Structure formats: structure tokens, C-alpha cells
Amino acid sequence: MADVLVVAEVAEGKLKKTTHSAVTFAQKAAATIGGSFSILVIGDGAGKAAAEAQGLGAAKLLVVEDASLKNYLAERYAPTVAAVAKGYAVVVGTASAYGKDLLPRVAARLGAGYASDITEVLADGGTLKYKRPMFAGNAFGICSISTPIQVVSVRQSAFAAAEPTGGQSAVETVAYAGPSKAAERVEFVSFDQVKSARPELTEARVVVSGGRALKEKFNQVLDPLADVLGAAVGASRAACDAGYAPSDLQVGQTGKIVAPQLYFAIGISGAIQHLAGMKGSKVIVAINKDADAPIFQVADYGLVADLFATVPELVKGIQAAKG
Amino acid sequence: MKILVPLKRVADPDNANKVKIPASGEKIDTAGLEWKPNPFDEYALEAALRLTENGTQPKVRAGEVVVVTFGPKETETTLRAALATGADRAIRVDATDDKLDGDLVARALRALVEKEKPDVVLMGKQAVDGDSNQVGQILAELLDWPMATFAATIREEAGALLVGREVDGGVSTLRVKLPAVVTVDLRIVAPTSVYSLKTPQTHKYNDGVRFAALPAIMAAKKKPLAEVKLADLASDQATKVSYHGFAAPPARKAGIKVKDVGELVSKLKNEAKVL
Ligand SMILES: Cc1cc2nc3c(=O)[nH]c(=O)nc-3n(C[C@H](O)[C@H](O)[C@H](O)COP(=O)(O)OP(=O)(O)OC[C@H]3O[C@@H](n4cnc5c(N)ncnc54)[C@H](O)[C@@H]3O)c2cc1C
Ligand SMILES: Nc1ncnc2c1ncn2[C@@H]1O[C@H](COP(=O)(O)O)[C@@H](O)[C@H]1O
């Protein structure tokens, strides 16, 4: 069989948008290997979430619900995902924290090869090759996987969210395969959610990111700008390490990868690890008081200025321009 | 507590002359790059040292930290440095970088874990050359052990670790009973990130990793460093993922400097049309 299985991501009975990037991959990969794709929706409220996956062109929506799936643990999810995956040629999820945690475990269970964070799928005479960034985005490697089942995670910013194509997918309920032995020794304790009314970093049209320079004034300075732009807020590692911004906002090689229409780097020097997470943005604006900061090498518009004076001025300017 | 820390030597991408790729695209030319330990593994080593001591008396070791690398003879420099920082013992599994993939490293580590019987395998969440982020998860599955990936905090409890993990949308806290696999994230080396049962909760570490003092560097030369053949740990040395070529990322052309906020707003509105 040459079919593709998408592992959906579910949170609180909703399908997470990350899923749609994996679906876009699946549409392309299935076309290359001449098969169909199905979506596995596993987790608390999976049935409800699966309804949101209707119309994306999947052959089947496979739904797994069980009380013990309430709080995600790889040790509980991997056996079921692997059991379902056995009928497929390619298993794909998105390289979110969830996908990066779960998919390698699934691959190991299947004895399958795993390629992470891929940005392109290439058709090479019916076989699949994958392009993936390495060395903090300073190189791309083209790889292939030799096992009968291949497991991959895709970079969300590199695969546009799948649009509805219409049609209904058949819904099948799949039994929960039970936890692995390892699950007996892991306990979910808590999830401290950073609540924000702003758009998700990885999905926002505009991202306003701040660096170490903002210090304790991180929110005070950036919030008005993010508000006027309807933007998501991001941060450099240094700003997260210092506690000026929650770690979940880190943009970079080892943080979130973003590619919005418009990206502001404010008081960020532009280390390669930061660039790795944002240089796919369409338009980049940098504000930095150091004219030689490396961020200016990738910025479309650079402004050498003190950010504390400039950002409030910019907020007023944008307000005026938007009328 | 006995902790195994897998440590990879990487060509540091954080380097002025950066990664070069020959026109043929057959390899990544790392000649101009500096070799250094994978930063995440250095953090894992620091966390392992914190878990095997009372932070107020770091010279007294309380437990065993074993570092292991897969690589050629030259990687022994990296292992010696780890010994100087405080690891007790080192193992080099003789291997060539481009003949390994995450799966093979994990399979070999599994065999090593079965021999060494550590309480914890503590390692980086990803190696910053391949940026693969998979060995820890694969190893945990092969061992059928619980795991806590992307750890930002670790508290030792009796027979368990309480781990705060950086995930999308916040921090997820898990309790893993030992033995377990833990992969670490950047902030694991913050002053209050890791506490052994011995370290008072009021203790604050210096930010970052500790450095080896000169006498420790000398003493490290006498610490045991064993060499193991890859074949002794993995009978099947075939990789599952193979690379066929490499390419440089598309260059982003530098833009312009604007003179003031007015010009910036006008450019964003009229030229880039993004407002
Ligand atoms: C393994 C590893 C992984 C990493 N992953 C990431 C990652 O995912 N994301 C990431 O961002 N980093 C990452 N880093 C860290 C990265 O190397 C840099 O250290 C970090 O990005 C620097 O953050 P920064 O630009 O805020 O701080 P700095 O480099 O200190 O820069 C601050 C900037 O602010 C400017 N400035 C100061 N005051 C003002 C003012 N008043 N007005 C205007 N400008 C001002 C300065 O000129 C300077 O350019 C990683 C590092 C390692 C080793
Ligand atoms: N060649 C190697 N030698 C030792 N440890 C390794 C090696 N390759 C990977 N690892 C370990 O696996 C972790 C994750 O690597 P990766 O999955 O390749 O990104 C690293 O942080 C190391 O701890």
C-alpha cells in the first residue's frame, strides 16, 4: 500500500492548525506515490476535532478516544499511532513540540527511519526525497528513508495550511491500543499555560519580536506595537533566558520557526540561531542602535535608533497610516 | 545516582565563515568551522553534575557521570574536556560521523545502557549540526523507558525526577520514575533549574555551565577513557536515513536603511504594502 497517514494534533477538543501543514504535505506525497491519505485524530475530544478535518480530502478520518488520552504523553499515544501506521507507507506530523516528542517514538516502535522538520518533499521517480534545514539553516540536506514505513515531521512555516477541497471523508473509530510499559513510570503533573489573546506565533501575519535590549520593559514597549498591528509577539533567546518573555515565545533554530508577511526585530542582534527562525519572513524590519548589528544583513528596512524612543513613535506613525 | 550523558562533537555553525557547500552539492564543507561539544550536550552534562552533588559543595561528587561519544579518535578531546569539567568516566564508540544516523546512535546507546545500567540518560534535545532532535526519543522507546523531552527544570525526588518541559503554549510538568531518558533545552542551566535531593532549594547556581579549573584538566588525563567498537553495540550498522546532496539556503539580499520612523512607515505602507 502506498498511502500516507497524517497524525493530527488535538488540543481541548479542537484540531490544532499545525495539522493543516501536515495535510498539505500528505496531499503532495500521496500524489507522488500514487496513494491516498488519511488523518489519525487521537486524543481527548478527538471525535469533535475530527469533524474539523472534514473536507480536506482525506480518504479516512481515524478517531481514537480514550479517557487515558486526556493529557498527552508519548508513552500513551505512541503504541496506538504505531499500530495504525502499520498500514501506511508514510507517516507525517508537524514539527511542533507535540510532533517532535511523539513521532520519533512512533518511528522507533515501527523500526522506521525518521526525518525531522522537513521543508520540501521532492518527487524522484515515484520515490520520496525530503529537503530539511541543518546547521541552523545554513544548509539544506536532501535525504531519503529506506524503511518500508517512513516517518517525517514537517516544518509548519514551509507548508501552507491545507485549504478545504470539499467532499466528505469516511469516519472510522479505532480502538486505543493501550499504553506502553514505560507509561507506568510517567505521570502527567500539570500544564502551565501561557494565556494570550494574541495570534499564535507560527500562524500570525505580523510578528513583533524583542531582544535582550528591552529588559523589564519588554511588554510595556512591544504590546502597543503588537496591538496596533494585530501581531503575535516573539522574543530572542536572550530575552527568554532573562525572563523578560516566556520561553514559549522564543524564535529561532531551537525555538519557533516563523515566516510571517512582516517581522519586526527590535533590539535583537541577529545571531544565526535567531535568523534560522525568521529569515523566511516576507518583509523584515530591524530596529537596533548598533549600525553593524548582523540583523541588518537580512532586514529589508533597517532603522539605526534607540528602540525606547523609536517604538512609541512607530506606534503613532502606524496608527496614523492606517487612518 | 548514575547518569549517562551522550555527547556529540559538532562543527559549530556559529562561526563567521559559516558553512560552505561545494558546487557539486556532495557534502557540507566543515573545514572552516570550529569543532566544539554540542551546546545542548554541554548543558546536559552540567545538569548531570548538578544532579550528582550538593550544589553548595560541588567538589564532593555524589554519584557517577559517564560521558559517551560516537566519533573518530579526535573526539577524545571533547571527552577529556568533559572529564575535566567533572564527569567520572568516558567512552568513545569508534565511528565516522557520516556513517551514523539517529536510529543507529540510539540502537547502539541502547546496548550501552543495558551494559552500564544508568538511572538516567541525560542528553541534548538536538545536535546543532544535523538539527534532528530524535536520538533521545528513539532511545526511550527502544528501552521502553519513560522520557521527558525539552527539559527546562529538573527536581530530584526519591526514585524519580520532576521535569518541567518547554512545549508549545507553556510548560508541561511530568514525573518520571527512574530509569528514564531526559533531553534538555536551553534554560536547564539557569541558576535555579536543577536540584538534586542534596542541594538546598535556596541554593542558586551560577548561570550557564561550569568551567574546568587547571588542576582538573590535569587530573582528567588520568580518568578512564574506554574505546568501544560500534559493532560490539550494534550488529546491524545500516542507517535508515541517507543524504543525497546538500544545498545552500537562498541568499536574502540586504535591504536599505531608512532615516527615521516616518520613512519606515511610508515604505511599509507604499512600497512593501504590508500595513
Ligand atoms: C544552542 C543554541 C541555540 C540557540 N537558539 C536560539 C534561538 O532559538 N533563538 C534565539 O534568538 N537565539 C538562540 N540562541 C542564542 C543566540 O546565539 C544569541 O545569543 C541571541 O539570539 C541573542 O539575543 P539578543 O539579540 O536579544 O541579544 P544580544 O545579542 O545581546 O543583542 C541585543 C541587541 O540590542 C541592541 N540594543 C541594545 N540597546 C538598544 C536600544 N536601546 N535600542 C536599540 N537597540 C538596542 C544591541 O545593539 C544588540 O544588537 C542560541 C544559542 C545557542 C548556543
Ligand atoms: N555522534 C553522537 N555521539 C554522542 N551523542 C550523540 C551523537 N549523535 C547524537 N547524540 C546525542 O543525541 C542527542 C540528539 O541528537 P539528534 O537527535 O541527532 O539531534 C544529542 O544532543 C546527543 O546527546
XYZ file of C-alpha atoms and ligand atoms in Angstrom:
674
model
C 0.000 0.000 0.000
C 1.277 3.472 -0.772
C -0.816 5.653 1.441
C 0.048 8.491 3.766
C -1.080 8.858 7.366
C -1.323 12.303 8.942
C -1.059 12.392 12.718
C -3.301 15.284 13.729
C -2.690 17.441 16.764
C -5.621 17.953 19.100
C -5.976 20.377 21.983
C -9.095 20.711 24.099
C -11.319 19.003 21.561
C -10.068 21.186 18.722
C -7.898 20.382 15.753
C -4.722 22.433 16.005
C -3.736 24.432 12.945
C -0.406 22.587 12.840
C -2.337 19.638 11.433
C -3.113 21.513 8.221
C 0.553 21.788 7.286
C 0.991 18.049 7.601
C -2.107 17.624 5.419
C -0.553 19.771 2.697
C 2.496 17.529 2.813
C 0.254 14.466 2.645
C -1.582 15.760 -0.416
C 1.730 16.193 -2.243
C 3.306 12.951 -1.043
C 0.218 10.867 -1.792
C 0.104 12.256 -5.326
C 3.771 11.334 -5.832
C 3.496 7.759 -4.665
C 0.062 7.256 -6.152
C -1.953 6.697 -2.998
C -4.421 8.411 -0.751
C -4.008 9.943 2.663
C -5.903 9.524 5.897
C -5.876 11.518 9.099
C -5.473 9.967 12.538
C -7.136 12.099 15.175
C -6.117 10.897 18.608
C -6.672 12.483 21.992
C -9.230 13.924 24.318
C -12.181 15.175 22.271
C -10.827 13.571 19.099
C -14.307 12.874 17.781
C -15.223 16.532 17.880
C -11.875 17.598 16.479
C -12.172 15.113 13.620
C -15.243 16.934 12.354
C -12.970 19.895 11.655
C -10.847 17.687 9.410
C -13.773 17.059 7.084
C -13.384 18.456 3.597
C -9.586 18.309 3.484
C -9.558 15.428 1.016
C -8.673 12.576 3.357
C -9.797 9.074 2.429
C -10.492 8.322 6.066
C -10.621 10.055 9.396
C -9.477 7.618 12.046
C -10.648 8.595 15.505
C -9.185 7.332 18.762
C -10.725 8.470 22.009
C -9.997 7.150 25.456
C -10.153 8.602 28.937
C -6.451 7.902 29.442
C -5.543 10.115 26.481
C -6.647 13.241 28.311
C -3.221 14.662 28.947
C -0.801 13.873 26.178
C 2.049 11.522 26.992
C 4.119 9.937 24.234
C 4.161 6.690 26.209
C 0.383 6.531 25.945
C -0.010 7.732 22.363
C 2.849 6.013 20.538
C 1.540 2.417 20.659
C -1.771 3.367 19.033
C -0.216 5.650 16.446
C 2.282 2.924 15.547
C -0.433 0.275 15.333
C -2.476 2.409 12.916
C 0.645 3.388 10.955
C 1.379 -0.222 10.043
C -0.896 0.003 7.004
C 0.830 3.088 5.571
C 3.945 3.988 3.597
C 4.496 7.427 5.091
C 3.537 8.819 8.495
C 3.613 12.596 8.875
C 3.045 15.111 11.616
C 4.104 18.686 12.154
C 7.364 19.546 13.891
C 5.607 21.221 16.804
C 6.590 20.317 20.356
C 3.977 17.539 20.145
C 5.199 16.133 16.832
C 8.848 16.322 17.819
C 8.145 14.469 21.040
C 5.851 11.777 19.661
C 6.956 10.930 16.128
C 10.490 9.636 16.808
C 8.990 7.285 19.412
C 6.466 6.087 16.851
C 9.254 5.578 14.315
C 11.289 3.569 16.809
C 8.306 1.348 17.532
C 7.925 0.677 13.835
C 11.635 0.204 13.178
C 11.187 3.085 10.737
C 13.553 5.859 9.753
C 12.586 9.383 10.818
C 13.434 12.704 9.180
C 12.520 15.811 11.131
C 11.486 19.329 10.255
C 11.364 18.883 6.503
C 10.667 21.925 4.355
C 10.064 20.313 0.979
C 9.030 16.986 -0.438
C 10.617 16.082 -3.751
C 9.322 13.532 -6.180
C 12.131 11.488 -7.620
C 10.559 8.989 -9.993
C 7.873 7.885 -7.584
C 10.168 7.777 -4.569
C 10.128 10.494 -1.985
C 13.033 12.680 -1.070
C 12.951 15.264 1.641
C 14.666 18.582 1.988
C 15.484 19.653 5.502
C 17.433 22.513 7.072
C 20.606 21.735 9.029
C 23.339 23.776 10.725
C 20.908 26.427 11.972
C 19.505 26.851 8.490
C 22.902 27.410 6.871
C 22.497 24.304 4.735
C 19.772 22.118 3.355
C 20.173 18.373 3.069
C 18.253 16.154 0.675
C 17.548 12.828 2.308
C 15.547 9.680 1.821
C 14.371 6.967 4.166
C 14.950 3.328 3.294
C 12.488 1.578 5.608
C 9.080 0.255 4.401
C 7.348 2.833 6.584
C 8.814 6.315 6.621
C 8.138 8.797 9.405
C 8.604 12.548 8.914
C 7.748 15.790 10.608
C 7.181 18.915 8.541
C 8.050 22.497 9.302
C 4.803 24.378 9.692
C 6.060 27.586 8.099
C 7.179 25.722 4.967
C 3.860 24.011 4.218
C 0.913 26.366 3.858
C -2.174 25.250 5.744
C -4.331 22.946 3.601
C -7.486 24.545 2.308
C -10.769 22.639 2.203
C -11.222 20.805 -1.096
C -14.747 19.680 -0.343
C -16.097 16.169 -0.060
C -16.639 14.026 2.983
C -14.158 11.614 4.475
C -15.335 8.358 5.989
C -15.037 8.394 9.767
C -13.755 5.254 11.480
C -13.354 4.671 15.168
C -10.145 2.932 16.112
C -9.602 1.241 19.449
C -6.992 2.632 21.794
C -4.086 0.180 21.788
C -3.232 0.816 25.431
C -0.130 2.355 26.956
C 3.397 1.052 26.610
C 5.121 -0.406 29.654
C 7.012 2.847 30.006
C 3.719 4.650 30.658
C 3.512 3.066 34.092
C 6.516 5.098 35.122
C 5.489 8.523 33.847
C 2.894 10.773 35.354
C 1.439 13.977 33.966
C 1.627 16.578 36.743
C 0.498 19.891 35.284
C 0.420 22.190 32.304
C 1.089 25.840 32.994
C -0.380 27.511 30.005
C 0.781 30.948 28.945
C -2.527 32.556 28.118
C -2.507 35.129 25.390
C -5.183 36.828 23.372
C -2.707 37.340 20.542
C -2.484 35.177 17.418
C -0.234 32.077 17.505
C 3.348 32.962 16.644
C 3.554 30.356 13.903
C 0.329 31.481 12.264
C 0.422 35.263 12.612
C 0.590 37.597 9.620
C 2.750 40.001 11.597
C 5.280 39.175 14.325
C 6.875 41.719 16.635
C 9.959 40.275 18.328
C 12.088 41.793 21.027
C 15.559 41.065 22.331
C 17.692 41.444 25.392
C 17.767 45.220 24.967
C 14.145 45.579 26.096
C 14.856 44.412 29.632
C 11.903 44.662 32.045
C 10.145 46.968 29.596
C 9.602 44.101 27.136
C 5.811 44.165 27.318
C 5.472 47.831 28.019
C 7.296 48.672 24.789
C 6.140 45.869 22.492
C 2.477 45.450 23.442
C 1.257 48.735 21.924
C 3.044 47.907 18.658
C 1.653 44.359 18.588
C -1.802 45.757 19.376
C -1.846 48.247 16.543
C -0.651 45.578 14.101
C -2.728 42.681 15.446
C 0.603 40.911 15.705
C 1.979 37.966 17.627
C 4.866 38.684 19.976
C 8.163 36.819 19.720
C 11.486 37.018 21.522
C 15.156 36.190 21.217
C 16.726 33.540 23.368
C 18.458 36.175 25.460
C 15.121 37.841 26.259
C 13.611 34.471 27.232
C 16.629 33.387 29.280
C 16.488 36.622 31.238
C 12.806 36.105 31.929
C 11.629 39.202 30.048
C 9.454 36.981 27.869
C 8.030 33.469 28.359
C 10.152 30.721 26.794
C 7.291 29.736 24.534
C 7.871 32.936 22.538
C 11.462 32.162 21.558
C 12.016 32.432 17.826
C 14.970 30.606 16.325
C 16.818 27.433 15.462
C 15.655 25.808 18.644
C 12.504 27.832 19.216
C 9.603 28.668 16.960
C 10.122 28.957 13.233
C 8.086 31.793 11.789
C 7.560 33.150 8.291
C 5.041 35.977 8.540
C 4.333 38.693 5.984
C 6.017 41.195 8.275
C 8.598 40.616 11.017
C 9.976 43.220 13.404
C 13.292 42.514 15.146
C 13.592 45.074 17.901
C 16.770 45.211 19.938
C 17.849 41.843 18.537
C 21.431 41.469 17.306
C 20.704 38.811 14.693
C 22.701 35.750 15.774
C 22.457 32.901 13.271
C 20.320 30.889 15.687
C 17.784 33.693 15.715
C 17.940 34.183 11.937
C 17.267 30.459 11.489
C 13.819 31.038 12.926
C 12.721 34.104 10.984
C 14.644 34.639 7.786
C 11.813 33.098 5.788
C 9.685 36.144 6.654
C 8.493 38.134 3.665
C 9.425 41.594 4.929
C 11.874 42.097 7.798
C 12.227 45.319 9.760
C 15.097 45.798 12.208
C 15.457 48.478 14.830
C 18.816 48.478 16.548
C 21.107 51.182 17.830
C 24.189 49.390 16.529
C 24.552 50.080 12.792
C 26.763 46.991 12.444
C 24.348 44.528 14.050
C 24.119 41.419 11.836
C 20.323 41.675 11.795
C 20.706 44.479 9.222
C 22.164 41.958 6.760
C 18.769 40.306 6.412
C 16.486 43.265 7.077
C 14.559 44.830 4.205
C 14.194 48.001 6.228
C 16.679 48.871 8.921
C 16.481 51.748 11.324
C 19.514 52.619 13.418
C 17.967 54.154 16.510
C 17.253 53.783 20.180
C 14.273 51.498 20.435
C 12.816 53.093 23.562
C 12.282 56.367 21.735
C 11.511 54.820 18.353
C 8.893 52.190 19.084
C 6.311 54.557 20.632
C 6.841 56.879 17.674
C 6.345 53.955 15.324
C 3.092 53.024 17.034
C 1.785 56.560 16.419
C 3.040 56.503 12.832
C 1.335 53.212 12.050
C -1.888 54.365 13.692
C -1.846 57.458 11.519
C -1.005 55.493 8.354
C -3.819 53.066 8.985
C -6.157 56.001 9.434
C 22.623 8.261 41.012
C 24.388 7.095 37.879
C 23.914 9.227 34.788
C 24.941 8.526 31.207
C 25.470 11.636 29.080
C 25.786 11.131 25.313
C 27.836 13.991 23.994
C 28.376 14.835 20.350
C 31.163 16.873 18.896
C 29.762 19.220 16.263
C 31.100 21.639 13.704
C 29.917 24.879 15.253
C 27.623 26.732 12.877
C 28.005 29.869 14.982
C 31.047 30.898 13.056
C 31.991 33.806 10.863
C 32.991 31.863 7.762
C 29.925 29.684 8.118
C 29.036 26.515 6.372
C 30.274 26.072 2.817
C 28.844 23.747 0.247
C 30.825 22.876 -2.890
C 29.063 23.423 -6.224
C 28.668 19.651 -6.629
C 26.498 19.693 -3.511
C 28.016 16.388 -2.413
C 28.858 17.435 1.122
C 28.815 20.144 3.698
C 32.301 21.552 3.946
C 33.001 21.959 7.624
C 36.693 22.728 7.124
C 36.305 26.355 8.141
C 34.261 25.569 11.228
C 35.414 25.068 14.756
C 34.760 21.744 16.488
C 33.021 22.002 19.800
C 30.741 19.993 22.001
C 27.090 20.237 21.030
C 25.855 23.047 23.319
C 22.783 21.087 24.383
C 25.018 18.206 25.469
C 27.198 20.573 27.467
C 24.008 21.682 29.184
C 23.064 18.050 29.784
C 26.463 17.441 31.353
C 26.023 20.461 33.614
C 22.582 19.186 34.639
C 24.068 15.736 35.310
C 26.743 17.260 37.526
C 24.125 19.251 39.434
C 22.116 16.077 39.999
C 25.131 14.235 41.393
C 26.235 16.746 44.007
C 25.199 19.067 46.748
C 25.385 22.384 44.907
C 26.990 24.059 47.912
C 29.894 21.542 47.832
C 30.410 20.762 44.170
C 33.856 19.241 44.753
C 32.338 16.292 46.590
C 30.836 14.044 43.956
C 27.754 12.048 44.905
C 27.086 9.670 42.088
C 28.634 8.783 38.774
C 28.534 10.630 35.467
C 29.649 8.710 32.393
C 30.023 10.540 29.095
C 29.892 8.756 25.744
C 30.511 9.932 22.228
C 30.298 8.302 18.831
C 33.081 9.576 16.667
C 36.663 9.328 15.421
C 39.791 9.426 17.610
C 39.834 13.252 17.615
C 36.602 13.366 19.561
C 38.558 12.202 22.609
C 39.465 15.874 23.088
C 35.786 16.565 23.703
C 35.584 13.675 26.150
C 38.694 14.823 28.032
C 37.145 18.267 28.368
C 34.009 16.678 29.812
C 36.135 14.693 32.274
C 37.870 17.889 33.315
C 34.516 19.516 33.983
C 33.586 16.726 36.371
C 32.494 13.578 34.548
C 33.958 10.418 36.086
C 34.456 8.206 33.089
C 34.308 8.429 29.309
C 33.557 6.039 26.496
C 34.317 6.617 22.852
C 32.451 4.479 20.394
C 34.618 4.450 17.312
C 32.537 5.719 14.402
C 32.563 8.063 11.437
C 30.046 10.898 11.538
C 28.561 10.415 8.101
C 28.008 6.686 8.650
C 25.622 7.345 11.541
C 22.010 8.357 11.794
C 19.818 8.969 14.824
C 18.440 5.467 14.730
C 21.863 3.801 14.711
C 23.167 6.008 17.524
C 20.042 5.200 19.549
C 20.338 1.452 18.909
C 23.978 1.474 19.979
C 23.154 3.599 23.024
C 20.526 1.084 23.999
C 23.135 -1.675 24.105
C 25.414 0.580 26.113
C 22.629 1.435 28.557
C 21.946 -2.263 29.065
C 25.607 -2.724 29.964
C 26.085 0.406 32.064
C 22.672 0.401 33.748
C 22.433 4.140 34.449
C 19.483 5.586 36.350
C 19.155 8.398 33.852
C 20.283 9.050 30.308
C 20.576 12.818 30.184
C 21.249 14.353 26.786
C 20.733 17.306 24.491
C 17.385 17.694 22.764
C 19.186 18.109 19.458
C 22.612 18.199 17.914
C 23.063 21.617 16.315
C 24.756 20.280 13.179
C 22.039 17.926 11.939
C 19.269 19.618 13.962
C 17.499 16.250 14.041
C 16.011 16.122 17.523
C 15.363 12.380 17.702
C 18.001 10.250 19.437
C 16.587 10.658 22.958
C 13.033 9.803 21.948
C 14.113 6.783 19.891
C 16.328 5.540 22.717
C 13.488 5.845 25.237
C 11.207 3.778 23.010
C 13.844 1.116 22.342
C 14.391 0.766 26.093
C 10.672 1.060 26.838
C 11.588 3.754 29.341
C 9.645 6.890 30.173
C 11.044 10.132 28.813
C 10.860 13.841 29.424
C 11.997 15.835 26.408
C 12.873 19.556 26.216
C 13.556 19.815 29.944
C 13.964 23.307 31.386
C 13.880 22.270 35.061
C 14.671 19.058 36.945
C 13.991 18.324 40.619
C 15.258 15.050 42.018
C 12.763 13.118 44.140
C 13.172 9.698 45.718
C 13.425 7.353 42.736
C 12.014 9.905 40.324
C 12.603 13.212 38.574
C 10.110 16.040 38.359
C 10.729 17.665 34.988
C 9.392 20.961 33.643
C 9.306 20.807 29.845
C 9.165 23.731 27.440
C 6.387 22.935 24.994
C 4.072 24.940 22.736
C 1.893 27.214 24.801
C 3.618 26.813 28.147
C 5.386 24.449 30.490
C 4.331 20.849 30.935
C 5.474 19.096 34.096
C 5.991 15.340 34.229
C 7.197 12.976 36.887
C 9.325 10.154 35.501
C 10.303 7.217 37.640
C 13.834 6.030 37.134
C 15.327 4.753 34.974
C 14.352 7.361 32.398
C 15.595 9.386 29.443
C 15.661 13.179 29.741
C 16.555 15.557 26.897
C 17.391 19.124 27.841
C 16.555 22.537 26.467
C 18.499 25.802 26.699
C 17.253 27.008 30.070
C 18.265 23.899 32.020
C 21.451 25.743 33.042
C 19.716 28.725 34.634
C 20.582 29.336 38.337
C 17.563 27.550 39.825
C 16.830 24.940 37.146
C 18.242 21.745 38.635
C 18.176 20.448 42.211
C 19.430 17.126 43.496
C 17.969 15.844 46.755
C 21.153 17.044 48.437
C 21.160 20.614 47.179
C 19.234 23.057 49.371
C 16.356 24.705 47.493
C 17.756 28.077 48.493
C 20.969 27.448 46.551
C 21.484 29.384 43.358
C 23.890 28.141 40.721
C 25.892 30.436 38.504
C 24.115 30.909 35.207
C 25.418 28.583 32.477
C 27.848 25.694 32.555
C 30.816 25.372 34.883
C 34.338 25.550 33.579
C 37.187 23.227 34.346
C 39.932 24.540 36.594
C 43.512 23.896 35.521
C 44.213 21.177 38.128
C 41.042 19.418 36.972
C 42.285 19.477 33.396
C 45.480 17.782 34.546
C 43.581 15.272 36.668
C 41.252 14.473 33.769
C 44.164 12.978 31.868
C 44.183 10.165 34.409
C 40.452 9.476 34.351
C 39.364 6.345 32.475
C 38.521 6.700 28.786
C 37.476 3.457 27.130
C 37.172 2.735 23.432
C 34.388 0.517 22.172
C 33.746 -0.780 18.660
C 30.429 0.208 17.127
C 29.994 -3.408 16.004
C 30.042 -4.517 19.641
C 26.983 -2.364 20.327
C 25.057 -2.653 17.056
C 25.231 -5.785 14.954
C 23.362 -4.042 12.128
C 25.174 -0.871 11.217
C 22.951 0.133 8.322
C 21.404 3.591 8.556
C 17.776 4.244 7.740
C 18.124 7.837 6.618
C 20.648 8.733 3.937
C 21.643 12.024 2.378
C 21.979 12.520 -1.366
C 23.065 16.102 -1.585
C 23.242 19.463 0.064
C 22.397 22.995 -0.949
C 22.979 26.437 0.428
C 19.895 28.321 1.522
C 18.666 31.016 -0.827
C 20.522 34.225 -0.061
C 18.461 37.048 1.320
C 19.563 40.328 -0.096
C 20.189 43.089 2.366
C 17.665 45.884 2.145
C 18.047 49.538 2.906
C 18.474 51.683 5.971
C 15.725 54.200 6.499
C 16.472 57.536 8.149
C 13.540 57.782 10.525
C 10.190 56.409 11.608
C 8.338 58.474 9.016
C 10.269 56.915 6.161
C 9.855 53.441 7.649
C 6.085 53.765 7.893
C 5.847 55.161 4.395
C 7.959 52.289 2.962
C 5.920 49.671 4.776
C 2.718 51.192 3.528
C 3.549 52.197 -0.029
C 6.488 50.010 -1.107
C 6.122 46.727 0.792
C 2.354 47.171 1.139
C 2.225 45.286 4.402
C 0.372 47.751 6.602
C 22.459 26.018 21.059
C 21.975 27.420 20.902
C 20.683 27.630 20.479
C 20.198 28.919 20.354
N 18.927 29.093 19.912
C 18.443 30.348 19.781
C 17.119 30.574 19.312
O 16.363 29.640 19.024
N 16.690 31.863 19.213
C 17.489 32.947 19.525
O 17.024 34.088 19.415
N 18.730 32.742 19.955
C 19.229 31.482 20.106
N 20.495 31.321 20.574
C 21.219 32.493 21.122
C 21.879 33.387 20.093
O 23.152 32.887 19.781
C 22.029 34.814 20.668
O 22.775 34.770 21.861
C 20.704 35.519 20.960
O 19.848 35.424 19.849
C 20.961 36.969 21.316
O 19.767 37.596 21.699
P 19.603 39.184 21.517
O 19.797 39.540 20.098
O 18.336 39.575 22.166
O 20.743 39.751 22.472
P 22.087 40.484 22.106
O 22.912 39.684 21.181
O 22.669 40.927 23.389
O 21.622 41.756 21.279
C 20.954 42.852 21.823
C 20.879 43.901 20.724
O 20.133 45.009 21.170
C 20.741 46.213 20.701
N 20.350 47.286 21.615
C 20.720 47.469 22.921
N 20.113 48.549 23.441
C 19.336 49.069 22.459
C 18.470 50.193 22.387
N 18.242 50.972 23.441
N 17.855 50.429 21.218
C 18.067 49.631 20.132
N 18.865 48.579 20.151
C 19.493 48.284 21.294
C 22.218 45.928 20.690
O 22.870 46.752 19.753
C 22.239 44.443 20.284
O 22.349 44.277 18.879
C 21.019 30.028 20.677
C 22.325 29.812 21.085
C 22.813 28.523 21.205
C 24.230 28.318 21.634
N 27.535 11.001 17.463
C 26.977 11.168 18.669
N 27.681 10.947 19.799
C 27.136 11.126 21.021
N 25.886 11.537 21.215
C 25.131 11.774 20.131
C 25.616 11.604 18.809
N 24.629 11.938 17.957
C 23.568 12.312 18.711
N 23.868 12.214 20.023
C 23.016 12.553 21.185
O 21.671 12.688 20.766
C 21.186 13.999 21.031
C 20.183 14.388 19.993
O 20.789 14.388 18.725
P 19.971 14.445 17.352
O 18.781 13.585 17.532
O 20.933 13.920 16.333
O 19.635 15.891 17.126
C 22.430 14.861 21.100
O 22.204 16.025 21.858
C 23.408 13.891 21.763
O 23.201 13.841 23.150
